[in-house]
């Protein structure tokens, strides 16, 4: 009788422990709109994780991008998210004007990925050639509290301006901004995107434009995660010279609730699968391991630190 009871107890204990031994992890990848860059890269990363991390199920979620992604991470509703660096900084500091009511203290960085270029384009007949020329003119700054709109605020502030100095502020997506410019209802647009973004290519082929410079001294006033960059000549029709501007680094971010081992695998697989990411979107060509551990306004996840130490990027 005692043996039977003992055997049953042992069987129950074994059964109870079995799910733990085979526990399945879940990774929800938070991206952006399906027509943007975050989504195809997120789909590629989700597939890589699903194929190469044992006992992991992945999901890729389309979102409103940076601000929403970071809030979802804080709430435990995602394990990996794409975000612009300035949004990440605002989330860490709990800046309500940027859309964060409190400090998002659970955020941890996996690594830096590719840059978004700040591209300010004006109609040629607007007379806008410099940032100062935007005073009194109409400007589309991006959708409210989007990553682009936060970029707009930062650039104008560094140039000694605010929305109050503009003649009119439009909060519009890229394509709608371009439509207004074609109809002579808008003087300029600021778009934070990859080089050669379709909306600005469309505008430049249909009417004369001016690509407005953001000087290095203006970028330096903002500081990280903004860096100086160049829009190469002939990126857009009629743009025959290199134009200095700012770029904002994008980051992959996770949560402190994600285990060190899982975060290590997540980091390793991103930076050791760059050919797959390059195939998913051209922006993947700008993701480099050498700069992955740099510049984040939020602490690196311990699992990411372990990987970067292995690669000699952190001592």
PDB file of C-alpha atoms in Angstrom:
ATOM      1  CA  UNK A   1       0.000   0.000   0.000  1.00  0.00           C
ATOM      2  CA  UNK A   2       2.818   2.360   0.964  1.00  0.00           C
ATOM      3  CA  UNK A   3       4.613   1.536  -2.303  1.00  0.00           C
ATOM      4  CA  UNK A   4       1.456   2.278  -4.274  1.00  0.00           C
ATOM      5  CA  UNK A   5       0.972   5.650  -2.556  1.00  0.00           C
ATOM      6  CA  UNK A   6       4.643   6.502  -3.012  1.00  0.00           C
ATOM      7  CA  UNK A   7       4.545   5.498  -6.669  1.00  0.00           C
ATOM      8  CA  UNK A   8       1.418   7.556  -7.310  1.00  0.00           C
ATOM      9  CA  UNK A   9       2.953  10.552  -5.575  1.00  0.00           C
ATOM     10  CA  UNK A  10       6.096  10.212  -7.648  1.00  0.00           C
ATOM     11  CA  UNK A  11       4.052  10.001 -10.839  1.00  0.00           C
ATOM     12  CA  UNK A  12       2.102  13.116  -9.881  1.00  0.00           C
ATOM     13  CA  UNK A  13       5.305  14.971  -9.104  1.00  0.00           C
ATOM     14  CA  UNK A  14       6.761  13.953 -12.468  1.00  0.00           C
ATOM     15  CA  UNK A  15       3.617  15.005 -14.294  1.00  0.00           C
ATOM     16  CA  UNK A  16       3.619  18.342 -12.512  1.00  0.00           C
ATOM     17  CA  UNK A  17       7.235  18.990 -13.424  1.00  0.00           C
ATOM     18  CA  UNK A  18       6.917  17.957 -17.088  1.00  0.00           C
ATOM     19  CA  UNK A  19       5.250  21.152 -18.329  1.00  0.00           C
ATOM     20  CA  UNK A  20       8.007  23.200 -16.673  1.00  0.00           C
ATOM     21  CA  UNK A  21      10.697  21.208 -18.427  1.00  0.00           C
ATOM     22  CA  UNK A  22       8.979  21.756 -21.751  1.00  0.00           C
ATOM     23  CA  UNK A  23       7.579  25.208 -21.039  1.00  0.00           C
ATOM     24  CA  UNK A  24       6.989  27.213 -24.174  1.00  0.00           C
ATOM     25  CA  UNK A  25       8.153  30.833 -24.291  1.00  0.00           C
ATOM     26  CA  UNK A  26       6.140  33.420 -26.185  1.00  0.00           C
ATOM     27  CA  UNK A  27       7.614  36.356 -28.097  1.00  0.00           C
ATOM     28  CA  UNK A  28       5.250  39.046 -29.347  1.00  0.00           C
ATOM     29  CA  UNK A  29       7.103  41.352 -31.755  1.00  0.00           C
ATOM     30  CA  UNK A  30       5.660  44.899 -31.753  1.00  0.00           C
ATOM     31  CA  UNK A  31       6.258  46.687 -35.046  1.00  0.00           C
ATOM     32  CA  UNK A  32       4.377  49.502 -36.809  1.00  0.00           C
ATOM     33  CA  UNK A  33       2.052  49.948 -39.759  1.00  0.00           C
ATOM     34  CA  UNK A  34       2.167  47.196 -42.367  1.00  0.00           C
ATOM     35  CA  UNK A  35       3.385  49.620 -45.047  1.00  0.00           C
ATOM     36  CA  UNK A  36       6.363  50.830 -43.005  1.00  0.00           C
ATOM     37  CA  UNK A  37       9.847  49.441 -42.348  1.00  0.00           C
ATOM     38  CA  UNK A  38       9.270  48.038 -38.864  1.00  0.00           C
ATOM     39  CA  UNK A  39       6.688  45.489 -39.989  1.00  0.00           C
ATOM     40  CA  UNK A  40       8.665  43.527 -42.622  1.00  0.00           C
ATOM     41  CA  UNK A  41      11.736  43.506 -40.389  1.00  0.00           C
ATOM     42  CA  UNK A  42       9.561  42.337 -37.490  1.00  0.00           C
ATOM     43  CA  UNK A  43       8.109  39.520 -39.589  1.00  0.00           C
ATOM     44  CA  UNK A  44      11.651  38.420 -40.482  1.00  0.00           C
ATOM     45  CA  UNK A  45      12.756  38.503 -36.840  1.00  0.00           C
ATOM     46  CA  UNK A  46       9.644  36.614 -35.738  1.00  0.00           C
ATOM     47  CA  UNK A  47      10.421  33.845 -38.245  1.00  0.00           C
ATOM     48  CA  UNK A  48      14.080  33.683 -37.167  1.00  0.00           C
ATOM     49  CA  UNK A  49      13.089  33.341 -33.515  1.00  0.00           C
ATOM     50  CA  UNK A  50      10.417  30.766 -34.258  1.00  0.00           C
ATOM     51  CA  UNK A  51      12.824  28.672 -36.323  1.00  0.00           C
ATOM     52  CA  UNK A  52      15.909  28.916 -34.104  1.00  0.00           C
ATOM     53  CA  UNK A  53      14.827  29.265 -30.455  1.00  0.00           C
ATOM     54  CA  UNK A  54      13.567  25.939 -29.046  1.00  0.00           C
ATOM     55  CA  UNK A  55      10.072  25.898 -27.538  1.00  0.00           C
ATOM     56  CA  UNK A  56       9.274  29.444 -28.626  1.00  0.00           C
ATOM     57  CA  UNK A  57       6.088  30.627 -30.264  1.00  0.00           C
ATOM     58  CA  UNK A  58       6.180  34.012 -32.003  1.00  0.00           C
ATOM     59  CA  UNK A  59       3.616  36.582 -33.065  1.00  0.00           C
ATOM     60  CA  UNK A  60       4.132  39.789 -35.041  1.00  0.00           C
ATOM     61  CA  UNK A  61       1.773  42.633 -34.139  1.00  0.00           C
ATOM     62  CA  UNK A  62       1.122  45.683 -36.327  1.00  0.00           C
ATOM     63  CA  UNK A  63       0.865  48.838 -34.179  1.00  0.00           C
ATOM     64  CA  UNK A  64       1.027  52.626 -34.309  1.00  0.00           C
ATOM     65  CA  UNK A  65       4.790  52.199 -33.795  1.00  0.00           C
ATOM     66  CA  UNK A  66       7.175  53.760 -31.251  1.00  0.00           C
ATOM     67  CA  UNK A  67       4.991  55.283 -28.530  1.00  0.00           C
ATOM     68  CA  UNK A  68       2.385  52.507 -28.497  1.00  0.00           C
ATOM     69  CA  UNK A  69       5.081  49.823 -28.653  1.00  0.00           C
ATOM     70  CA  UNK A  70       6.863  51.117 -25.561  1.00  0.00           C
ATOM     71  CA  UNK A  71       3.651  51.397 -23.562  1.00  0.00           C
ATOM     72  CA  UNK A  72       2.728  47.806 -24.523  1.00  0.00           C
ATOM     73  CA  UNK A  73       6.171  46.582 -23.411  1.00  0.00           C
ATOM     74  CA  UNK A  74       5.755  48.284 -20.036  1.00  0.00           C
ATOM     75  CA  UNK A  75       2.366  46.605 -19.671  1.00  0.00           C
ATOM     76  CA  UNK A  76       3.861  43.171 -20.361  1.00  0.00           C
ATOM     77  CA  UNK A  77       2.033  42.845 -23.679  1.00  0.00           C
ATOM     78  CA  UNK A  78       5.124  42.345 -25.823  1.00  0.00           C
ATOM     79  CA  UNK A  79       8.643  40.926 -25.634  1.00  0.00           C
ATOM     80  CA  UNK A  80      10.367  42.834 -28.464  1.00  0.00           C
ATOM     81  CA  UNK A  81       9.572  46.246 -29.930  1.00  0.00           C
ATOM     82  CA  UNK A  82      10.861  48.630 -32.569  1.00  0.00           C
ATOM     83  CA  UNK A  83      11.211  52.275 -31.571  1.00  0.00           C
ATOM     84  CA  UNK A  84      12.832  55.552 -32.513  1.00  0.00           C
ATOM     85  CA  UNK A  85      15.569  56.608 -30.125  1.00  0.00           C
ATOM     86  CA  UNK A  86      13.988  59.907 -29.105  1.00  0.00           C
ATOM     87  CA  UNK A  87      10.703  58.183 -28.275  1.00  0.00           C
ATOM     88  CA  UNK A  88      12.683  55.717 -26.180  1.00  0.00           C
ATOM     89  CA  UNK A  89      14.371  58.562 -24.322  1.00  0.00           C
ATOM     90  CA  UNK A  90      11.020  60.265 -23.689  1.00  0.00           C
ATOM     91  CA  UNK A  91       9.505  57.014 -22.401  1.00  0.00           C
ATOM     92  CA  UNK A  92      12.397  56.451 -20.000  1.00  0.00           C
ATOM     93  CA  UNK A  93      12.024  60.008 -18.686  1.00  0.00           C
ATOM     94  CA  UNK A  94       8.208  59.809 -18.499  1.00  0.00           C
ATOM     95  CA  UNK A  95       7.589  62.848 -20.703  1.00  0.00           C
ATOM     96  CA  UNK A  96       3.821  63.322 -20.816  1.00  0.00           C
ATOM     97  CA  UNK A  97       3.947  65.670 -23.805  1.00  0.00           C
ATOM     98  CA  UNK A  98       5.443  62.816 -25.836  1.00  0.00           C
ATOM     99  CA  UNK A  99       2.645  60.457 -24.785  1.00  0.00           C
ATOM    100  CA  UNK A 100       4.099  58.868 -21.636  1.00  0.00           C
ATOM    101  CA  UNK A 101       2.178  59.629 -18.440  1.00  0.00           C
ATOM    102  CA  UNK A 102       4.798  57.961 -16.224  1.00  0.00           C
ATOM    103  CA  UNK A 103       8.380  56.761 -16.517  1.00  0.00           C
ATOM    104  CA  UNK A 104       8.470  53.390 -18.301  1.00  0.00           C
ATOM    105  CA  UNK A 105      11.017  51.771 -16.017  1.00  0.00           C
ATOM    106  CA  UNK A 106      10.775  48.201 -17.325  1.00  0.00           C
ATOM    107  CA  UNK A 107      12.287  49.032 -20.713  1.00  0.00           C
ATOM    108  CA  UNK A 108      15.619  47.413 -21.582  1.00  0.00           C
ATOM    109  CA  UNK A 109      17.486  47.740 -24.871  1.00  0.00           C
ATOM    110  CA  UNK A 110      18.428  44.831 -27.114  1.00  0.00           C
ATOM    111  CA  UNK A 111      20.425  46.970 -29.544  1.00  0.00           C
ATOM    112  CA  UNK A 112      20.647  49.827 -32.043  1.00  0.00           C
ATOM    113  CA  UNK A 113      19.514  49.069 -35.572  1.00  0.00           C
ATOM    114  CA  UNK A 114      19.187  51.486 -38.551  1.00  0.00           C
ATOM    115  CA  UNK A 115      18.742  55.289 -38.702  1.00  0.00           C
ATOM    116  CA  UNK A 116      15.706  57.341 -39.718  1.00  0.00           C
ATOM    117  CA  UNK A 117      16.697  60.447 -41.672  1.00  0.00           C
ATOM    118  CA  UNK A 118      15.012  63.771 -40.935  1.00  0.00           C
ATOM    119  CA  UNK A 119      13.971  64.999 -44.374  1.00  0.00           C
ATOM    120  CA  UNK A 120      12.555  68.507 -44.598  1.00  0.00           C
ATOM    121  CA  UNK A 121      11.317  69.256 -48.098  1.00  0.00           C
ATOM    122  CA  UNK A 122       9.723  72.491 -49.297  1.00  0.00           C
ATOM    123  CA  UNK A 123       8.136  73.492 -52.580  1.00  0.00           C
ATOM    124  CA  UNK A 124      10.615  75.526 -54.613  1.00  0.00           C
ATOM    125  CA  UNK A 125       8.215  78.465 -54.941  1.00  0.00           C
ATOM    126  CA  UNK A 126       7.760  78.714 -51.133  1.00  0.00           C
ATOM    127  CA  UNK A 127      11.128  80.450 -50.817  1.00  0.00           C
ATOM    128  CA  UNK A 128      12.117  78.129 -47.943  1.00  0.00           C
ATOM    129  CA  UNK A 129      15.821  77.306 -48.102  1.00  0.00           C
ATOM    130  CA  UNK A 130      16.828  77.166 -44.417  1.00  0.00           C
ATOM    131  CA  UNK A 131      15.231  76.186 -41.114  1.00  0.00           C
ATOM    132  CA  UNK A 132      14.816  79.870 -40.249  1.00  0.00           C
ATOM    133  CA  UNK A 133      12.778  80.335 -43.434  1.00  0.00           C
ATOM    134  CA  UNK A 134      10.073  78.058 -41.980  1.00  0.00           C
ATOM    135  CA  UNK A 135       8.926  80.923 -39.735  1.00  0.00           C
ATOM    136  CA  UNK A 136       5.481  82.070 -40.782  1.00  0.00           C
ATOM    137  CA  UNK A 137       5.128  79.216 -43.290  1.00  0.00           C
ATOM    138  CA  UNK A 138       2.965  76.085 -43.251  1.00  0.00           C
ATOM    139  CA  UNK A 139       4.603  72.784 -42.267  1.00  0.00           C
ATOM    140  CA  UNK A 140       3.304  69.248 -41.904  1.00  0.00           C
ATOM    141  CA  UNK A 141       4.987  67.715 -38.851  1.00  0.00           C
ATOM    142  CA  UNK A 142       3.610  64.164 -38.977  1.00  0.00           C
ATOM    143  CA  UNK A 143       0.699  62.500 -37.198  1.00  0.00           C
ATOM    144  CA  UNK A 144       0.124  63.722 -33.589  1.00  0.00           C
ATOM    145  CA  UNK A 145       2.645  62.232 -31.139  1.00  0.00           C
ATOM    146  CA  UNK A 146       4.079  59.987 -33.842  1.00  0.00           C
ATOM    147  CA  UNK A 147       7.826  59.414 -33.989  1.00  0.00           C
ATOM    148  CA  UNK A 148       7.998  61.929 -36.848  1.00  0.00           C
ATOM    149  CA  UNK A 149       6.126  64.563 -34.866  1.00  0.00           C
ATOM    150  CA  UNK A 150       8.443  64.143 -31.878  1.00  0.00           C
ATOM    151  CA  UNK A 151      11.358  64.580 -34.290  1.00  0.00           C
ATOM    152  CA  UNK A 152       9.740  67.779 -35.609  1.00  0.00           C
ATOM    153  CA  UNK A 153       9.487  69.249 -32.108  1.00  0.00           C
ATOM    154  CA  UNK A 154      13.136  68.457 -31.386  1.00  0.00           C
ATOM    155  CA  UNK A 155      14.477  69.911 -34.644  1.00  0.00           C
ATOM    156  CA  UNK A 156      12.494  73.140 -34.342  1.00  0.00           C
ATOM    157  CA  UNK A 157      13.492  73.592 -30.687  1.00  0.00           C
ATOM    158  CA  UNK A 158      17.179  73.158 -31.535  1.00  0.00           C
ATOM    159  CA  UNK A 159      16.733  75.813 -34.245  1.00  0.00           C
ATOM    160  CA  UNK A 160      15.219  78.191 -31.667  1.00  0.00           C
ATOM    161  CA  UNK A 161      11.628  77.768 -32.848  1.00  0.00           C
ATOM    162  CA  UNK A 162       8.362  76.139 -31.854  1.00  0.00           C
ATOM    163  CA  UNK A 163       5.055  75.452 -33.579  1.00  0.00           C
ATOM    164  CA  UNK A 164       3.954  78.955 -32.568  1.00  0.00           C
ATOM    165  CA  UNK A 165       6.520  80.398 -34.991  1.00  0.00           C
ATOM    166  CA  UNK A 166       4.980  78.599 -37.945  1.00  0.00           C
ATOM    167  CA  UNK A 167       2.206  80.070 -40.056  1.00  0.00           C
ATOM    168  CA  UNK A 168       0.229  76.829 -39.899  1.00  0.00           C
ATOM    169  CA  UNK A 169       0.871  73.349 -38.524  1.00  0.00           C
ATOM    170  CA  UNK A 170      -0.565  70.277 -40.226  1.00  0.00           C
ATOM    171  CA  UNK A 171      -0.494  66.895 -38.452  1.00  0.00           C
ATOM    172  CA  UNK A 172      -0.566  64.612 -41.474  1.00  0.00           C
ATOM    173  CA  UNK A 173       0.925  61.321 -42.699  1.00  0.00           C
ATOM    174  CA  UNK A 174       3.517  61.453 -45.469  1.00  0.00           C
ATOM    175  CA  UNK A 175       1.311  60.884 -48.533  1.00  0.00           C
ATOM    176  CA  UNK A 176      -1.354  63.370 -47.425  1.00  0.00           C
ATOM    177  CA  UNK A 177       1.321  66.006 -46.797  1.00  0.00           C
ATOM    178  CA  UNK A 178       2.636  65.550 -50.327  1.00  0.00           C
ATOM    179  CA  UNK A 179      -0.871  65.821 -51.798  1.00  0.00           C
ATOM    180  CA  UNK A 180      -1.332  69.209 -50.132  1.00  0.00           C
ATOM    181  CA  UNK A 181       2.050  70.381 -51.409  1.00  0.00           C
ATOM    182  CA  UNK A 182       1.155  69.347 -54.962  1.00  0.00           C
ATOM    183  CA  UNK A 183      -2.036  71.410 -54.644  1.00  0.00           C
ATOM    184  CA  UNK A 184      -0.086  74.421 -53.297  1.00  0.00           C
ATOM    185  CA  UNK A 185      -1.876  74.198 -49.952  1.00  0.00           C
ATOM    186  CA  UNK A 186       1.254  73.420 -47.937  1.00  0.00           C
ATOM    187  CA  UNK A 187       4.753  74.882 -48.062  1.00  0.00           C
ATOM    188  CA  UNK A 188       6.836  72.110 -46.486  1.00  0.00           C
ATOM    189  CA  UNK A 189       6.841  68.693 -44.881  1.00  0.00           C
ATOM    190  CA  UNK A 190       9.123  67.017 -42.344  1.00  0.00           C
ATOM    191  CA  UNK A 191       9.370  63.275 -42.817  1.00  0.00           C
ATOM    192  CA  UNK A 192      11.398  60.934 -40.610  1.00  0.00           C
ATOM    193  CA  UNK A 193      12.083  57.906 -42.772  1.00  0.00           C
ATOM    194  CA  UNK A 194      14.602  55.963 -44.792  1.00  0.00           C
ATOM    195  CA  UNK A 195      16.351  57.663 -47.697  1.00  0.00           C
ATOM    196  CA  UNK A 196      14.395  57.736 -50.934  1.00  0.00           C
ATOM    197  CA  UNK A 197      11.039  57.443 -49.171  1.00  0.00           C
ATOM    198  CA  UNK A 198       8.306  56.952 -51.778  1.00  0.00           C
ATOM    199  CA  UNK A 199       6.245  60.005 -50.781  1.00  0.00           C
ATOM    200  CA  UNK A 200       9.122  62.440 -51.349  1.00  0.00           C
ATOM    201  CA  UNK A 201      10.213  60.715 -54.552  1.00  0.00           C
ATOM    202  CA  UNK A 202       6.679  61.186 -55.825  1.00  0.00           C
ATOM    203  CA  UNK A 203       6.716  64.879 -54.879  1.00  0.00           C
ATOM    204  CA  UNK A 204      10.125  65.552 -56.433  1.00  0.00           C
ATOM    205  CA  UNK A 205       9.126  64.036 -59.784  1.00  0.00           C
ATOM    206  CA  UNK A 206       5.922  66.084 -59.979  1.00  0.00           C
ATOM    207  CA  UNK A 207       7.128  69.541 -58.911  1.00  0.00           C
ATOM    208  CA  UNK A 208      10.354  71.431 -58.101  1.00  0.00           C
ATOM    209  CA  UNK A 209      11.471  71.044 -54.471  1.00  0.00           C
ATOM    210  CA  UNK A 210      14.082  72.262 -52.028  1.00  0.00           C
ATOM    211  CA  UNK A 211      15.602  69.832 -49.520  1.00  0.00           C
ATOM    212  CA  UNK A 212      16.263  71.922 -46.412  1.00  0.00           C
ATOM    213  CA  UNK A 213      19.521  71.463 -44.523  1.00  0.00           C
ATOM    214  CA  UNK A 214      19.708  70.693 -40.802  1.00  0.00           C
ATOM    215  CA  UNK A 215      23.214  71.942 -39.898  1.00  0.00           C
ATOM    216  CA  UNK A 216      25.525  69.906 -37.682  1.00  0.00           C
ATOM    217  CA  UNK A 217      25.497  72.584 -34.959  1.00  0.00           C
ATOM    218  CA  UNK A 218      21.705  72.240 -34.739  1.00  0.00           C
ATOM    219  CA  UNK A 219      21.955  68.451 -34.461  1.00  0.00           C
ATOM    220  CA  UNK A 220      24.636  68.775 -31.772  1.00  0.00           C
ATOM    221  CA  UNK A 221      22.279  70.901 -29.655  1.00  0.00           C
ATOM    222  CA  UNK A 222      19.842  67.989 -29.479  1.00  0.00           C
ATOM    223  CA  UNK A 223      22.499  65.345 -28.854  1.00  0.00           C
ATOM    224  CA  UNK A 224      21.982  61.572 -28.753  1.00  0.00           C
ATOM    225  CA  UNK A 225      20.091  59.715 -30.033  1.00  0.00           C
ATOM    226  CA  UNK A 226      20.230  62.275 -32.871  1.00  0.00           C
ATOM    227  CA  UNK A 227      23.347  62.174 -35.049  1.00  0.00           C
ATOM    228  CA  UNK A 228      24.527  64.168 -38.057  1.00  0.00           C
ATOM    229  CA  UNK A 229      23.901  62.563 -41.430  1.00  0.00           C
ATOM    230  CA  UNK A 230      23.857  63.318 -45.157  1.00  0.00           C
ATOM    231  CA  UNK A 231      21.077  63.017 -47.708  1.00  0.00           C
ATOM    232  CA  UNK A 232      23.234  62.162 -50.761  1.00  0.00           C
ATOM    233  CA  UNK A 233      22.885  64.185 -53.955  1.00  0.00           C
ATOM    234  CA  UNK A 234      20.250  62.858 -56.362  1.00  0.00           C
ATOM    235  CA  UNK A 235      18.308  61.019 -53.665  1.00  0.00           C
ATOM    236  CA  UNK A 236      15.378  63.047 -55.043  1.00  0.00           C
ATOM    237  CA  UNK A 237      14.796  64.601 -58.466  1.00  0.00           C
ATOM    238  CA  UNK A 238      16.274  68.071 -58.666  1.00  0.00           C
ATOM    239  CA  UNK A 239      18.455  67.596 -55.557  1.00  0.00           C
ATOM    240  CA  UNK A 240      21.898  67.986 -57.122  1.00  0.00           C
ATOM    241  CA  UNK A 241      23.949  68.399 -53.908  1.00  0.00           C
ATOM    242  CA  UNK A 242      24.501  66.525 -50.659  1.00  0.00           C
ATOM    243  CA  UNK A 243      22.279  67.955 -47.905  1.00  0.00           C
ATOM    244  CA  UNK A 244      23.330  67.787 -44.220  1.00  0.00           C
ATOM    245  CA  UNK A 245      20.583  66.644 -41.873  1.00  0.00           C
ATOM    246  CA  UNK A 246      19.888  64.747 -38.677  1.00  0.00           C
ATOM    247  CA  UNK A 247      19.257  61.063 -38.253  1.00  0.00           C
ATOM    248  CA  UNK A 248      17.666  59.272 -35.327  1.00  0.00           C
ATOM    249  CA  UNK A 249      18.726  55.762 -34.502  1.00  0.00           C
ATOM    250  CA  UNK A 250      16.053  53.084 -34.207  1.00  0.00           C
ATOM    251  CA  UNK A 251      16.311  50.501 -31.441  1.00  0.00           C
ATOM    252  CA  UNK A 252      15.037  47.051 -30.628  1.00  0.00           C
ATOM    253  CA  UNK A 253      13.785  47.075 -27.051  1.00  0.00           C
ATOM    254  CA  UNK A 254      12.557  44.445 -24.624  1.00  0.00           C
ATOM    255  CA  UNK A 255      11.377  44.334 -21.020  1.00  0.00           C
ATOM    256  CA  UNK A 256      13.094  43.570 -17.734  1.00  0.00           C
ATOM    257  CA  UNK A 257      10.504  40.785 -17.356  1.00  0.00           C
ATOM    258  CA  UNK A 258      12.180  38.850 -20.198  1.00  0.00           C
ATOM    259  CA  UNK A 259      14.726  36.336 -18.866  1.00  0.00           C
ATOM    260  CA  UNK A 260      18.449  36.870 -19.383  1.00  0.00           C
ATOM    261  CA  UNK A 261      18.747  33.655 -21.401  1.00  0.00           C
ATOM    262  CA  UNK A 262      15.898  34.552 -23.744  1.00  0.00           C
ATOM    263  CA  UNK A 263      17.145  38.135 -24.203  1.00  0.00           C
ATOM    264  CA  UNK A 264      20.610  36.732 -24.990  1.00  0.00           C
ATOM    265  CA  UNK A 265      19.183  34.497 -27.721  1.00  0.00           C
ATOM    266  CA  UNK A 266      17.007  37.321 -29.064  1.00  0.00           C
ATOM    267  CA  UNK A 267      20.037  39.623 -29.343  1.00  0.00           C
ATOM    268  CA  UNK A 268      22.372  37.021 -30.815  1.00  0.00           C
ATOM    269  CA  UNK A 269      19.893  35.936 -33.480  1.00  0.00           C
ATOM    270  CA  UNK A 270      19.209  39.505 -34.672  1.00  0.00           C
ATOM    271  CA  UNK A 271      22.858  40.394 -35.232  1.00  0.00           C
ATOM    272  CA  UNK A 272      23.822  36.982 -36.582  1.00  0.00           C
ATOM    273  CA  UNK A 273      20.933  36.956 -39.079  1.00  0.00           C
ATOM    274  CA  UNK A 274      21.633  40.234 -40.878  1.00  0.00           C
ATOM    275  CA  UNK A 275      21.416  38.722 -44.408  1.00  0.00           C
ATOM    276  CA  UNK A 276      17.824  37.658 -43.654  1.00  0.00           C
ATOM    277  CA  UNK A 277      16.982  41.152 -42.395  1.00  0.00           C
ATOM    278  CA  UNK A 278      18.585  42.736 -45.472  1.00  0.00           C
ATOM    279  CA  UNK A 279      16.406  40.545 -47.660  1.00  0.00           C
ATOM    280  CA  UNK A 280      13.319  41.637 -45.713  1.00  0.00           C
ATOM    281  CA  UNK A 281      13.918  45.385 -46.275  1.00  0.00           C
ATOM    282  CA  UNK A 282      16.676  47.625 -47.632  1.00  0.00           C
ATOM    283  CA  UNK A 283      16.951  49.308 -44.208  1.00  0.00           C
ATOM    284  CA  UNK A 284      18.410  46.026 -42.951  1.00  0.00           C
ATOM    285  CA  UNK A 285      21.624  46.880 -44.814  1.00  0.00           C
ATOM    286  CA  UNK A 286      22.236  49.681 -42.313  1.00  0.00           C
ATOM    287  CA  UNK A 287      22.058  47.435 -39.241  1.00  0.00           C
ATOM    288  CA  UNK A 288      25.594  46.817 -37.979  1.00  0.00           C
ATOM    289  CA  UNK A 289      26.860  44.764 -35.044  1.00  0.00           C
ATOM    290  CA  UNK A 290      29.688  47.262 -34.404  1.00  0.00           C
ATOM    291  CA  UNK A 291      27.250  49.990 -33.340  1.00  0.00           C
ATOM    292  CA  UNK A 292      24.577  47.764 -31.766  1.00  0.00           C
ATOM    293  CA  UNK A 293      25.596  48.393 -28.144  1.00  0.00           C
ATOM    294  CA  UNK A 294      25.982  52.171 -28.457  1.00  0.00           C
ATOM    295  CA  UNK A 295      23.931  55.266 -27.711  1.00  0.00           C
ATOM    296  CA  UNK A 296      20.807  53.852 -26.064  1.00  0.00           C
ATOM    297  CA  UNK A 297      19.066  56.189 -23.581  1.00  0.00           C
ATOM    298  CA  UNK A 298      17.825  53.063 -21.743  1.00  0.00           C
ATOM    299  CA  UNK A 299      20.003  50.385 -20.069  1.00  0.00           C
ATOM    300  CA  UNK A 300      20.909  47.331 -22.107  1.00  0.00           C
ATOM    301  CA  UNK A 301      19.224  44.102 -21.022  1.00  0.00           C
ATOM    302  CA  UNK A 302      21.684  41.852 -19.099  1.00  0.00           C
ATOM    303  CA  UNK A 303      21.124  39.173 -21.736  1.00  0.00           C
ATOM    304  CA  UNK A 304      22.173  41.619 -24.471  1.00  0.00           C
ATOM    305  CA  UNK A 305      25.208  42.677 -22.427  1.00  0.00           C
ATOM    306  CA  UNK A 306      26.284  39.029 -22.216  1.00  0.00           C
ATOM    307  CA  UNK A 307      26.213  38.735 -26.016  1.00  0.00           C
ATOM    308  CA  UNK A 308      28.076  42.017 -26.593  1.00  0.00           C
ATOM    309  CA  UNK A 309      30.765  40.965 -24.125  1.00  0.00           C
ATOM    310  CA  UNK A 310      31.209  37.714 -26.063  1.00  0.00           C
ATOM    311  CA  UNK A 311      31.706  39.766 -29.250  1.00  0.00           C
ATOM    312  CA  UNK A 312      34.174  42.150 -27.560  1.00  0.00           C
ATOM    313  CA  UNK A 313      31.907  45.186 -27.902  1.00  0.00           C
ATOM    314  CA  UNK A 314      31.655  45.657 -24.124  1.00  0.00           C
ATOM    315  CA  UNK A 315      34.470  44.992 -21.686  1.00  0.00           C
TER     316      UNK A 315
END
